[in-house]
JSON list of C-alpha atoms in Angstrom, two decimals:
[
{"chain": "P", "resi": 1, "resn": "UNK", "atom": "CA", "xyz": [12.45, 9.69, -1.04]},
{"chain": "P", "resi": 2, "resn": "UNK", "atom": "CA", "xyz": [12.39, 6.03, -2.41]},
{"chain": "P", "resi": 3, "resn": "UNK", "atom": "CA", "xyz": [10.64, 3.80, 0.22]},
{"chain": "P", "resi": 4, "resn": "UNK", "atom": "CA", "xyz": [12.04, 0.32, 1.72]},
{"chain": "P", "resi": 5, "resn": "UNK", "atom": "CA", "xyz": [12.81, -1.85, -0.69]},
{"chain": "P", "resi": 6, "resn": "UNK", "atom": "CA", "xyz": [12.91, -5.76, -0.11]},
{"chain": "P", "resi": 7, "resn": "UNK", "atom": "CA", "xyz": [14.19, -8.31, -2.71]},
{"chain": "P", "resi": 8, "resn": "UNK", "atom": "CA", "xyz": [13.59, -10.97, -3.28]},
{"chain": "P", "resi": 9, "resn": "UNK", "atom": "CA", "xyz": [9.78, -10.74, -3.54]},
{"chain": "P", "resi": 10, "resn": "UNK", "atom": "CA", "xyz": [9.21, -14.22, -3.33]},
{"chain": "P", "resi": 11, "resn": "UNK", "atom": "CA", "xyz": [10.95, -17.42, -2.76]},
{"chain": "P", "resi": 12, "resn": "UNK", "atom": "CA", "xyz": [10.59, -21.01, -2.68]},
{"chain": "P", "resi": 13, "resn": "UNK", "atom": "CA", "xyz": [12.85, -22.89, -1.27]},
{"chain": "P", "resi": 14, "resn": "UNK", "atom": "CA", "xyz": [13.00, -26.78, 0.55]},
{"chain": "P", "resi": 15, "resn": "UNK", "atom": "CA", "xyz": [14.04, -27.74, 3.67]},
{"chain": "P", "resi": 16, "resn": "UNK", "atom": "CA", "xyz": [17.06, -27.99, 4.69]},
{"chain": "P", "resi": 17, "resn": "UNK", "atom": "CA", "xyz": [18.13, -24.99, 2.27]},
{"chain": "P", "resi": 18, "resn": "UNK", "atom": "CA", "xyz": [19.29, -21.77, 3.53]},
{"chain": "P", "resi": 19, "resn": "UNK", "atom": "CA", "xyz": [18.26, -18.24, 2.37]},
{"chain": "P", "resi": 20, "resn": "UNK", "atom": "CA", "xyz": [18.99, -14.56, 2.47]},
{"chain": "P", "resi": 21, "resn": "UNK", "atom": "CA", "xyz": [17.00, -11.86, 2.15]},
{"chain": "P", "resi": 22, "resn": "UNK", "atom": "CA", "xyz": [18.22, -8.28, 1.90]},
{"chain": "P", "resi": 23, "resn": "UNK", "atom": "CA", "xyz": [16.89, -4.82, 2.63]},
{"chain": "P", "resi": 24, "resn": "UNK", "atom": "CA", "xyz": [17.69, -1.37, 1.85]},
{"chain": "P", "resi": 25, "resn": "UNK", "atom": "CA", "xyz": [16.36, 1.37, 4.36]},
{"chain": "P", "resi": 26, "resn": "UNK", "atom": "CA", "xyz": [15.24, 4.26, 3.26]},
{"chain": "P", "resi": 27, "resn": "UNK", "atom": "CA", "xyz": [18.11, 7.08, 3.06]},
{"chain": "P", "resi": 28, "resn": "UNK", "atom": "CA", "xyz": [19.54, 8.45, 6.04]},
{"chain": "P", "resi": 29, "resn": "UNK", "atom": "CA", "xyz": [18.03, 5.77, 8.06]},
{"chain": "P", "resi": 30, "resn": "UNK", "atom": "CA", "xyz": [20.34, 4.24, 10.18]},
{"chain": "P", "resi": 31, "resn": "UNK", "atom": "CA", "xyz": [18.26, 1.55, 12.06]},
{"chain": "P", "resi": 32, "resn": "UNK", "atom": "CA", "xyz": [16.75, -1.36, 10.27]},
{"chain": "P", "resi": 33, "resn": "UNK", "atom": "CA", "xyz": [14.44, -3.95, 11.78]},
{"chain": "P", "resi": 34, "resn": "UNK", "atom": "CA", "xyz": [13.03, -7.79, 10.72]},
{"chain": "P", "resi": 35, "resn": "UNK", "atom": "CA", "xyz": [9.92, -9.16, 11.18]},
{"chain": "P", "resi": 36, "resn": "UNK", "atom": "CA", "xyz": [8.19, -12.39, 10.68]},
{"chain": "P", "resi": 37, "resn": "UNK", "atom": "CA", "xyz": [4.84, -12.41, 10.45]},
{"chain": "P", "resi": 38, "resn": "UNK", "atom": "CA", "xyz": [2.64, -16.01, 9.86]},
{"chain": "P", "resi": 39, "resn": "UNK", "atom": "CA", "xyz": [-0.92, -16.24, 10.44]},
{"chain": "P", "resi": 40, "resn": "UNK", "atom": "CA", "xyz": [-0.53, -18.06, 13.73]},
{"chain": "P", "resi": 41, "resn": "UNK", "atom": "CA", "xyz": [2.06, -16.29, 15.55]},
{"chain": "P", "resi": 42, "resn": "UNK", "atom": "CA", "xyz": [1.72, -12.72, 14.10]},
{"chain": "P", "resi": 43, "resn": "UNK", "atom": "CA", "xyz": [3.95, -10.46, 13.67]},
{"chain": "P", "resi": 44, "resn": "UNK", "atom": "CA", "xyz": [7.35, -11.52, 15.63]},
{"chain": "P", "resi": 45, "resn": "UNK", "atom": "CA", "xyz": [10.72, -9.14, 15.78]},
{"chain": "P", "resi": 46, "resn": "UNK", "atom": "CA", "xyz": [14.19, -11.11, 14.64]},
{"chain": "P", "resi": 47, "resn": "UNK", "atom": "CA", "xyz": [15.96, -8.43, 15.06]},
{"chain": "P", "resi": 48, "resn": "UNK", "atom": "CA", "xyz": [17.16, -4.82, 14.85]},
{"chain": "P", "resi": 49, "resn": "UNK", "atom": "CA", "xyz": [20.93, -3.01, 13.92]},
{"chain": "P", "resi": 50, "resn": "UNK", "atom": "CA", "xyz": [21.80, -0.10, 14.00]},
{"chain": "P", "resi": 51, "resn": "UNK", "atom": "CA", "xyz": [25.28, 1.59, 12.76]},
{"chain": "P", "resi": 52, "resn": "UNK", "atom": "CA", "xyz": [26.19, -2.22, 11.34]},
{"chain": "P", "resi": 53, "resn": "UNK", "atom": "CA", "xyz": [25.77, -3.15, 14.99]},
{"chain": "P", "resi": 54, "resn": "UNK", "atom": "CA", "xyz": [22.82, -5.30, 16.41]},
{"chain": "P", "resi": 55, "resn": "UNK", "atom": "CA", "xyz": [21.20, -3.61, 19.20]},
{"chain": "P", "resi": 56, "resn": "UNK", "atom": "CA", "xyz": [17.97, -6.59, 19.74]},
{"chain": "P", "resi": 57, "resn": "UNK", "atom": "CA", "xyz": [17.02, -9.29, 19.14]},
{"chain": "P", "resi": 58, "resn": "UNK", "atom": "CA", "xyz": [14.10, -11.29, 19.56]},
{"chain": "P", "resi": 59, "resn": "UNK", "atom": "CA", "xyz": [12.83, -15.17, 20.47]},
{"chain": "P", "resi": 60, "resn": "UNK", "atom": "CA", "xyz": [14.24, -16.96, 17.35]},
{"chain": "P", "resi": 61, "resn": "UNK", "atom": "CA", "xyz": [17.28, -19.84, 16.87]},
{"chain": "P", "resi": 62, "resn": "UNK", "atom": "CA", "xyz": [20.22, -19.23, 15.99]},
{"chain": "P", "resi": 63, "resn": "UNK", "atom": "CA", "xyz": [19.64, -20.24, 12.15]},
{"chain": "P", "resi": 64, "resn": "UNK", "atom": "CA", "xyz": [18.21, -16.88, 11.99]},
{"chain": "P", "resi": 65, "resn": "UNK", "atom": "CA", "xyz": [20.50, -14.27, 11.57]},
{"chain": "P", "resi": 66, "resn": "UNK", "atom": "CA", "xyz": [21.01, -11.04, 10.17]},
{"chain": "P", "resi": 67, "resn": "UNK", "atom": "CA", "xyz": [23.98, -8.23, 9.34]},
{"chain": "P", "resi": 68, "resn": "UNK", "atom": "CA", "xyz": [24.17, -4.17, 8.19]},
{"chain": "P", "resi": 69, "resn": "UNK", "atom": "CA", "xyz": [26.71, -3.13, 6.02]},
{"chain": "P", "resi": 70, "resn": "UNK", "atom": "CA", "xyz": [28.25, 0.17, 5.91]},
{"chain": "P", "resi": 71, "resn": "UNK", "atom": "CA", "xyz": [25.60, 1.47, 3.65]},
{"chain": "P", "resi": 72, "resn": "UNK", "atom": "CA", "xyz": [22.73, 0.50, 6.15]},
{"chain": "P", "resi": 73, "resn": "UNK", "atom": "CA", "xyz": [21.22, -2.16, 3.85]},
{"chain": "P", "resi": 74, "resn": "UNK", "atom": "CA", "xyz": [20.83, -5.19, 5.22]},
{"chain": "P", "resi": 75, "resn": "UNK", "atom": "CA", "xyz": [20.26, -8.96, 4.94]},
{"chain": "P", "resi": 76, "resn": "UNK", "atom": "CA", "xyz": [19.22, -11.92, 7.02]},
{"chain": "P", "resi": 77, "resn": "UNK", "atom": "CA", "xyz": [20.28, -15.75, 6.75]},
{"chain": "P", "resi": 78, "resn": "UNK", "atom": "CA", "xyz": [18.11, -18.27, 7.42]},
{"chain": "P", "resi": 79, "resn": "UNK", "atom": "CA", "xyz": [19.87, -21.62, 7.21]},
{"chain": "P", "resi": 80, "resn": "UNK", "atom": "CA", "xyz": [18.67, -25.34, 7.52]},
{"chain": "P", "resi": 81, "resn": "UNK", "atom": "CA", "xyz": [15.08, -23.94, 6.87]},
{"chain": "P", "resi": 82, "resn": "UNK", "atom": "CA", "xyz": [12.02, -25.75, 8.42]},
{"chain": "P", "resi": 83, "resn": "UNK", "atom": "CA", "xyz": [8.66, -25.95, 7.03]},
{"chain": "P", "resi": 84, "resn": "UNK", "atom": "CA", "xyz": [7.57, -23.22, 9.86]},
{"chain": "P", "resi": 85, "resn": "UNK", "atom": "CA", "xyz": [10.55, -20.91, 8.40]},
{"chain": "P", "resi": 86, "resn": "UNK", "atom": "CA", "xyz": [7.61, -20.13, 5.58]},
{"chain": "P", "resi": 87, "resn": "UNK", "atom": "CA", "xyz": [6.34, -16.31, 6.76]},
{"chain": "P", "resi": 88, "resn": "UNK", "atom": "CA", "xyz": [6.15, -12.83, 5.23]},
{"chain": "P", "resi": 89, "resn": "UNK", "atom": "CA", "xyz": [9.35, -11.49, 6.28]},
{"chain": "P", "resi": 90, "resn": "UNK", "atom": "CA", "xyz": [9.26, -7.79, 6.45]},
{"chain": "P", "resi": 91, "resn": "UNK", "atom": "CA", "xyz": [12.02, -5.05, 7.56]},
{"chain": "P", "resi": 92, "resn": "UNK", "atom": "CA", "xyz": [11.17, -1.73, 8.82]},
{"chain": "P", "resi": 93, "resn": "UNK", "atom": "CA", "xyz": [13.71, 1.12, 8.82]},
{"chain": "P", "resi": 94, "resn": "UNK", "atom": "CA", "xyz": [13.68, 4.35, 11.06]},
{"chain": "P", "resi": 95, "resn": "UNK", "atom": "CA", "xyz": [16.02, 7.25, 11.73]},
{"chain": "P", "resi": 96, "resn": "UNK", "atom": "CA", "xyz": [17.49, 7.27, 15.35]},
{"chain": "P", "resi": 97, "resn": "UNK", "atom": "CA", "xyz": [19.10, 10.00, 16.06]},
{"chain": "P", "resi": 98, "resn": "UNK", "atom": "CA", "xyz": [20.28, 9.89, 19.59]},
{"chain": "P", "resi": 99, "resn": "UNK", "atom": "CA", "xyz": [17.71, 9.29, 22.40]},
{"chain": "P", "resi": 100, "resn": "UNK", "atom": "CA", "xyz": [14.23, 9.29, 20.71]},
{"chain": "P", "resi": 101, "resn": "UNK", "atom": "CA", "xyz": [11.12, 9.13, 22.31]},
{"chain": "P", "resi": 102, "resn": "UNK", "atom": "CA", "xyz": [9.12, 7.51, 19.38]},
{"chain": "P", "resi": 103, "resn": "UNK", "atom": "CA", "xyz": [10.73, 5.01, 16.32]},
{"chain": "P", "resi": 104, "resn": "UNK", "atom": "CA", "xyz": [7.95, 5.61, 13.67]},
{"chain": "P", "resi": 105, "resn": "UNK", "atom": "CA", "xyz": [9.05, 2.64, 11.23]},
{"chain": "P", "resi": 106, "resn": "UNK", "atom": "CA", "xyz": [8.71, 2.54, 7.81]},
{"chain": "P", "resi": 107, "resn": "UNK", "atom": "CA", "xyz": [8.14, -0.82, 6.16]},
{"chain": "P", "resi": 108, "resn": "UNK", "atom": "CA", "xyz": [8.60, -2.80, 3.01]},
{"chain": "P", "resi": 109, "resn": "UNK", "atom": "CA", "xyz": [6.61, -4.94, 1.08]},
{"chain": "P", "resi": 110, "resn": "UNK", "atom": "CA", "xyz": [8.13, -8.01, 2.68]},
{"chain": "P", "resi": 111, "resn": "UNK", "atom": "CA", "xyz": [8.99, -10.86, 0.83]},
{"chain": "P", "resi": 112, "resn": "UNK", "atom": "CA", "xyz": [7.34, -14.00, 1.08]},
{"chain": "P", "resi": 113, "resn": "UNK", "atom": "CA", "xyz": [9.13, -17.33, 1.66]},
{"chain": "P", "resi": 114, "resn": "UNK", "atom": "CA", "xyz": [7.95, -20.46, 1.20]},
{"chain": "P", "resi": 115, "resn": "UNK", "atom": "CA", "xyz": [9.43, -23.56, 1.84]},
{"chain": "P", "resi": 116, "resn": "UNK", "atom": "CA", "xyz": [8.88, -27.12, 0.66]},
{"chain": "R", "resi": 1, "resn": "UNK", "atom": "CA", "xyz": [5.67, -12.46, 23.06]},
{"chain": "R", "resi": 2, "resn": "UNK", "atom": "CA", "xyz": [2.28, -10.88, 21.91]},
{"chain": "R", "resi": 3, "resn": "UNK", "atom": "CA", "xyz": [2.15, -7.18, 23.82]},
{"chain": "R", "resi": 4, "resn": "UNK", "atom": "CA", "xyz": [-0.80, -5.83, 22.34]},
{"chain": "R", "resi": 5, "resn": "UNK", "atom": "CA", "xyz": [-4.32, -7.39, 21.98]},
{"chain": "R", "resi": 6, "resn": "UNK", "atom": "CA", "xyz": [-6.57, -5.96, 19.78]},
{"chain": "R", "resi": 7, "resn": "UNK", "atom": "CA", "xyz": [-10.49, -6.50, 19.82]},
{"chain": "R", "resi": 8, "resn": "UNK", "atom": "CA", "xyz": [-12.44, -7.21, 17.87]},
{"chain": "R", "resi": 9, "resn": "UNK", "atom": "CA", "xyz": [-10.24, -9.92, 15.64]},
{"chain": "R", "resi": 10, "resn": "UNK", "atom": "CA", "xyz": [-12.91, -9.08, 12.67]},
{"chain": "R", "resi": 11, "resn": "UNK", "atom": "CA", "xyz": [-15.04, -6.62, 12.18]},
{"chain": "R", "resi": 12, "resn": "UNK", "atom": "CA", "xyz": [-17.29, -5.86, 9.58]},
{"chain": "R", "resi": 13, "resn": "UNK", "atom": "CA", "xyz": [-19.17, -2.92, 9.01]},
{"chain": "R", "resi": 14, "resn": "UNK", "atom": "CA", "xyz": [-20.90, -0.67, 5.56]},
{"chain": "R", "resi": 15, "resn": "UNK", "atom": "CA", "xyz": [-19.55, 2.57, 3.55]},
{"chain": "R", "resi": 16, "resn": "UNK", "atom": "CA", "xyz": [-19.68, 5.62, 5.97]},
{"chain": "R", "resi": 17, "resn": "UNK", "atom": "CA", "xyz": [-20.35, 3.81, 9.37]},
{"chain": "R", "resi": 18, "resn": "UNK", "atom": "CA", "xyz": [-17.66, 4.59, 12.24]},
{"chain": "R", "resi": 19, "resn": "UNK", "atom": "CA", "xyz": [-14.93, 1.40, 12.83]},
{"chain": "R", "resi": 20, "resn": "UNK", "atom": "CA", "xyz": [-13.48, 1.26, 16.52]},
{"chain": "R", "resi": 21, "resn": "UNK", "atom": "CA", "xyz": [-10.95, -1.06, 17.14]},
{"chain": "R", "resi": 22, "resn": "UNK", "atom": "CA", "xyz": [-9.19, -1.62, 20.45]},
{"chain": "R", "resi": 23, "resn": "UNK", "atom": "CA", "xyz": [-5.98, -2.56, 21.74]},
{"chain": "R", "resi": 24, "resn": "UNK", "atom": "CA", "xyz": [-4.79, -3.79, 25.47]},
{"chain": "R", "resi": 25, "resn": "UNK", "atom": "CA", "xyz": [-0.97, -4.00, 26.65]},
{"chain": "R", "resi": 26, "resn": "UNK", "atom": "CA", "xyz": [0.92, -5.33, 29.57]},
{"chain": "R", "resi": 27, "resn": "UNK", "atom": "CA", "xyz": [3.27, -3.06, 30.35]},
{"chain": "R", "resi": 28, "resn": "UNK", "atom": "CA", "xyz": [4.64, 0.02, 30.72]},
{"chain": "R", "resi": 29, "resn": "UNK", "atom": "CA", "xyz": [5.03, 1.93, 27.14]},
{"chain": "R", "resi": 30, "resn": "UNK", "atom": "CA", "xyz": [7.01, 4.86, 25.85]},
{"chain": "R", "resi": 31, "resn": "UNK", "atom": "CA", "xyz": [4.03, 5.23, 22.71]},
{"chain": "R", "resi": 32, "resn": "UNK", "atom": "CA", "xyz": [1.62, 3.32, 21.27]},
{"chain": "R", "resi": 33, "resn": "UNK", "atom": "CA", "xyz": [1.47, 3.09, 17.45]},
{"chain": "R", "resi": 34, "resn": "UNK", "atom": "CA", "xyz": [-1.11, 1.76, 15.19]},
{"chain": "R", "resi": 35, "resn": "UNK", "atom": "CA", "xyz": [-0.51, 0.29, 11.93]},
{"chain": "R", "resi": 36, "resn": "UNK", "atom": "CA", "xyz": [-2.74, -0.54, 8.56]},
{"chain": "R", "resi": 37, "resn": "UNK", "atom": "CA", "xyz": [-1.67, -3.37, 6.43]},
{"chain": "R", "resi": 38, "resn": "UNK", "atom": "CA", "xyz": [-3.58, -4.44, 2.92]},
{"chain": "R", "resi": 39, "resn": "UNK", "atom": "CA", "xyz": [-3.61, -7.71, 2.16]},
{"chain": "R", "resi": 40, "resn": "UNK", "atom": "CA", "xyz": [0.06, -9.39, 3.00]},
{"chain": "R", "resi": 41, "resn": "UNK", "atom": "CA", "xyz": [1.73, -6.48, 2.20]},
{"chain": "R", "resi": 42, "resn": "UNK", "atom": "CA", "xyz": [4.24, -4.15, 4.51]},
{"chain": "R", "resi": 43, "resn": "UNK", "atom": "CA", "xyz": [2.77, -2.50, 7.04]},
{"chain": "R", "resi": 44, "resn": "UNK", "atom": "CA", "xyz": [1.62, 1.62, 6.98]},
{"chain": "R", "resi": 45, "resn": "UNK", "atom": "CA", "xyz": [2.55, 3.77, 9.86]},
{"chain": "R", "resi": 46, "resn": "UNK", "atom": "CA", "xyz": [-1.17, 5.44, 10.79]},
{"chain": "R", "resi": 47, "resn": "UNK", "atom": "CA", "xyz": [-0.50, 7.32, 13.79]},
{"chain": "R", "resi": 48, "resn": "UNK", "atom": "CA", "xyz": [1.72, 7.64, 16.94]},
{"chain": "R", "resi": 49, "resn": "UNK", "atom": "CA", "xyz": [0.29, 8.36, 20.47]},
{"chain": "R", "resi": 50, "resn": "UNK", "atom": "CA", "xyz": [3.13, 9.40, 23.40]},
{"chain": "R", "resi": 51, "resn": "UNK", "atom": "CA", "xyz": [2.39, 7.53, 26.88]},
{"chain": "R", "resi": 52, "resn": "UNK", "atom": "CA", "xyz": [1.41, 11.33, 27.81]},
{"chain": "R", "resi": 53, "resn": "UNK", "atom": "CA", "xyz": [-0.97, 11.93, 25.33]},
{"chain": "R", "resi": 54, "resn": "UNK", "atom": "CA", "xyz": [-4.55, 11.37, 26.28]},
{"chain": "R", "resi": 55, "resn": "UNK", "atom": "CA", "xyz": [-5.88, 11.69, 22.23]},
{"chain": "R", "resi": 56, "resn": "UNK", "atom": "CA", "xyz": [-4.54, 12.28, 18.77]},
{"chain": "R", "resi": 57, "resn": "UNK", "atom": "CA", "xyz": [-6.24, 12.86, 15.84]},
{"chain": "R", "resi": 58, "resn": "UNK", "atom": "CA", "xyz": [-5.35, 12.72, 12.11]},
{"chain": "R", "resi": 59, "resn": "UNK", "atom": "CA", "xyz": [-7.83, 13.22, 9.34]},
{"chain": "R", "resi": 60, "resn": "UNK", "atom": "CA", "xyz": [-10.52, 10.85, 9.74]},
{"chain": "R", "resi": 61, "resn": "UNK", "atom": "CA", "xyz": [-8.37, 8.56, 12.53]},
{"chain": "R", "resi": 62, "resn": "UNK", "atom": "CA", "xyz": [-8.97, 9.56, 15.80]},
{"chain": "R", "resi": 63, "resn": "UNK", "atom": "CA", "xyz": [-6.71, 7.64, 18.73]},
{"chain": "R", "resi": 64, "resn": "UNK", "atom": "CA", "xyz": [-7.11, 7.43, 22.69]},
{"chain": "R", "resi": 65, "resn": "UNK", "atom": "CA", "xyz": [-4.65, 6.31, 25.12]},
{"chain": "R", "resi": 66, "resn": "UNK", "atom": "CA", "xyz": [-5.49, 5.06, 28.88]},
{"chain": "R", "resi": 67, "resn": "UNK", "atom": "CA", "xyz": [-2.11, 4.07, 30.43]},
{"chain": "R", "resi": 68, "resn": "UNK", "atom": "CA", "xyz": [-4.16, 3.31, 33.76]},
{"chain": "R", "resi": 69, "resn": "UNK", "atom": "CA", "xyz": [-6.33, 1.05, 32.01]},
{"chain": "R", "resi": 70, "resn": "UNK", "atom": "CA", "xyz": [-3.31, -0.09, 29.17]},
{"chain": "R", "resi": 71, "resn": "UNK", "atom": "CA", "xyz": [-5.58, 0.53, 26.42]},
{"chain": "R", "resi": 72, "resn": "UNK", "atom": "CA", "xyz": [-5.91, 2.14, 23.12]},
{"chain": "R", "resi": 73, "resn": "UNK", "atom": "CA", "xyz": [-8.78, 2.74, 20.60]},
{"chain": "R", "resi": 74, "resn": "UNK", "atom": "CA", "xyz": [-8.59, 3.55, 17.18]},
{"chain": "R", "resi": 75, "resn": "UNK", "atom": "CA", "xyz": [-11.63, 5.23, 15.40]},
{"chain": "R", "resi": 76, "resn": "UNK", "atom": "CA", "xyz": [-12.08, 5.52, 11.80]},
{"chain": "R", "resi": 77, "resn": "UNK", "atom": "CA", "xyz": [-14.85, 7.68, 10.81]},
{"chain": "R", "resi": 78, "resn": "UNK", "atom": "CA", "xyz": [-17.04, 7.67, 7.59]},
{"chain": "R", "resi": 79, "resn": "UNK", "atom": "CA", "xyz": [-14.88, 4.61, 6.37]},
{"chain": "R", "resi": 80, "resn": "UNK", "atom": "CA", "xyz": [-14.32, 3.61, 3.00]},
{"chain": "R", "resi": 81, "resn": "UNK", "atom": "CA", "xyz": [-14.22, 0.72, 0.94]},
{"chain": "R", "resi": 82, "resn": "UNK", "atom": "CA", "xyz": [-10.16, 1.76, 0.81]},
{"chain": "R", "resi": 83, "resn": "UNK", "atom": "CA", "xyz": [-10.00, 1.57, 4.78]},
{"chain": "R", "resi": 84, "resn": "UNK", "atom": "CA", "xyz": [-10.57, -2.61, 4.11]},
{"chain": "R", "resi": 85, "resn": "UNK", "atom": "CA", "xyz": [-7.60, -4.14, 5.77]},
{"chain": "R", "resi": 86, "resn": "UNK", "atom": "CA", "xyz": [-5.71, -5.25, 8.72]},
{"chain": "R", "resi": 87, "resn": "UNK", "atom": "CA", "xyz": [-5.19, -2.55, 11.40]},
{"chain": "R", "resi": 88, "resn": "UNK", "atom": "CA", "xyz": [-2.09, -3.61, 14.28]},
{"chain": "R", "resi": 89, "resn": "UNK", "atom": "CA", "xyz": [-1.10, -1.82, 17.07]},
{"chain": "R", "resi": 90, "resn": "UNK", "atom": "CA", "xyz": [2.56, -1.58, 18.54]},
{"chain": "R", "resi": 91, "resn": "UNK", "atom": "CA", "xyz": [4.11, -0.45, 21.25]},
{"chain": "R", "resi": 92, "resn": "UNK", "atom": "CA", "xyz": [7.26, 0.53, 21.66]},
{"chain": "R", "resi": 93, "resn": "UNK", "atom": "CA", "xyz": [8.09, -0.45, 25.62]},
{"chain": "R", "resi": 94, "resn": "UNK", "atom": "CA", "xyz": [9.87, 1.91, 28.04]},
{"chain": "R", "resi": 95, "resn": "UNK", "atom": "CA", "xyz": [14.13, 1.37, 28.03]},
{"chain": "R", "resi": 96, "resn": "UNK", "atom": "CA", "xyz": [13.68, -0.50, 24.59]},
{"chain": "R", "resi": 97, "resn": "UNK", "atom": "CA", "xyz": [14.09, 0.51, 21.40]},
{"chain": "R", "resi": 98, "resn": "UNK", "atom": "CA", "xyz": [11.41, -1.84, 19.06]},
{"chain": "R", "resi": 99, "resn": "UNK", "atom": "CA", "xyz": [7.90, -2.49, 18.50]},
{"chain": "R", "resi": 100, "resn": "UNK", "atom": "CA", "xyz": [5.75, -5.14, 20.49]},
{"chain": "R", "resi": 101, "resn": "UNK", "atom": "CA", "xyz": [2.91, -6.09, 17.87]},
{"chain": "R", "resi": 102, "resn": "UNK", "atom": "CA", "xyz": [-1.00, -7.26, 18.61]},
{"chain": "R", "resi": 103, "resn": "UNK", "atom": "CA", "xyz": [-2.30, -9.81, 16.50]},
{"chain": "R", "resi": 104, "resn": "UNK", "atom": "CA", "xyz": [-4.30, -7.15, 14.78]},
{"chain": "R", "resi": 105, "resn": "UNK", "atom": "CA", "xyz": [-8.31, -6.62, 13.41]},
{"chain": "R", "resi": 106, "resn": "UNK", "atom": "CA", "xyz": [-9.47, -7.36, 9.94]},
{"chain": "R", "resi": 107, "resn": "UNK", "atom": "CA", "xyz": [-11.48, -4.73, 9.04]},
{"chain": "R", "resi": 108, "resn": "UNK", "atom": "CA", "xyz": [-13.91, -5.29, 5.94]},
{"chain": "R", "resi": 109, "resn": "UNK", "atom": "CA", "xyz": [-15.66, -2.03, 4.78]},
{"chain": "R", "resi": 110, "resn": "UNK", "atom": "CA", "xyz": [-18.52, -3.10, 2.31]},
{"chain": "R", "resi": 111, "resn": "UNK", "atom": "CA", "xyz": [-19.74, -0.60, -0.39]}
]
């Protein structure tokens, strides 16, 4: 099976900007989940769907955002990014299939934002 | 909100010497994962230990779980050069359905 896949790689944007980043799961997944990770605050959850429906989310504004298509791929919007937007954003996807006692996650390479 | 600890936040060692790193939560879990991630990358699932497992082990990783105490240790034994990286734990917190992340150990295995 093809792992997570995460595009863009990089990206260097300036403030004020807005991005999106997309993911695709790995197939038959059907949750996907987003991550920020800088080197002060770690590794922070955004945000999880599930079946094109958001099921969590975590501490962050409203500029971030996120959506799951049909397909399960998904993408998050950043807009009016801030210096402290710049983090290795990473997505995770798992299979849930009904109540689950674990969520192993499987995770992409991340792509790495940058802003100006 | 940080769930896991782990300690040390560095930890250096040589080529076949054991690594143990250690993790503490806050609150009640439904399992406690650990992670490896090289350099910036995405993270690797390592291993998965239920709230009612005591131990786990998985080729050279070895994995304890004290709910009473809410702590974890991870043991690598004979490490490698290969084993240099970051090493997280998560848990994934009873009635919720995502991972609570420590700030993780750097682990540098010198040949």
């Amino acid at each position: 099976k093809a792992g997570v896949t995460q595009t863009p790689r990089y990206l260097i944007k300036t403030r004020g900007q807005q991005v999106t980043l997309s993911c695709s799961p790995i197939s038959g997944h059907r949750s996907v989940s987003w991550y920020q990770q800088t080197p002060g605050q770690g590794l922070q959850f955004l945000f999880e769907y599930f079946s094109e429906t958001q099921r969590n989310k975590g501490n962050f504004p409203g500029r971030f955002s996120g959506r799951q298509f049909s397909n399960s791929r998904s993408e998050m919007n950043v807009s009016t990014l801030e210096l402290g937007d710049s983090a290795l954003y990473l997505c995770a996807s798992s299979f849930r299939g009904g109540v689950t006692s674990y969520n192993e996650q499987f995770f992409g390479p991340g792509t790495r934002l940058t802003v100006l | 909100s940080q769930q896991g600890e782990e300690d040390p936040q560095a930890l250096s060692i040589q080529e076949g010497e054991n690594a143990t790193m250690n993790c503490s939560y806050k609150t009640s879990i439904n399992n406690l994962q650990w992670y490896r991630q090289n350099s910036g990358r995405g993270l690797v699932h390592l291993i998965l230990i239920r709230s009612n497992e005591r131990e786990k082990h998985s080729g050279r990783l070895r994995v304890t779980l004290d709910t009473s105490k809410k702590s974890s240790s991870l043991l690598i034994t004979a490490s490698r050069a290969a084993d240099t990286a970051s090493y997280f734990c998560a848990t994934l917190n009873s009635g919720y359905s995502t991972l609570t992340f420590g700030k993780g150990t750097m682990l540098l295995v010198s040949p």
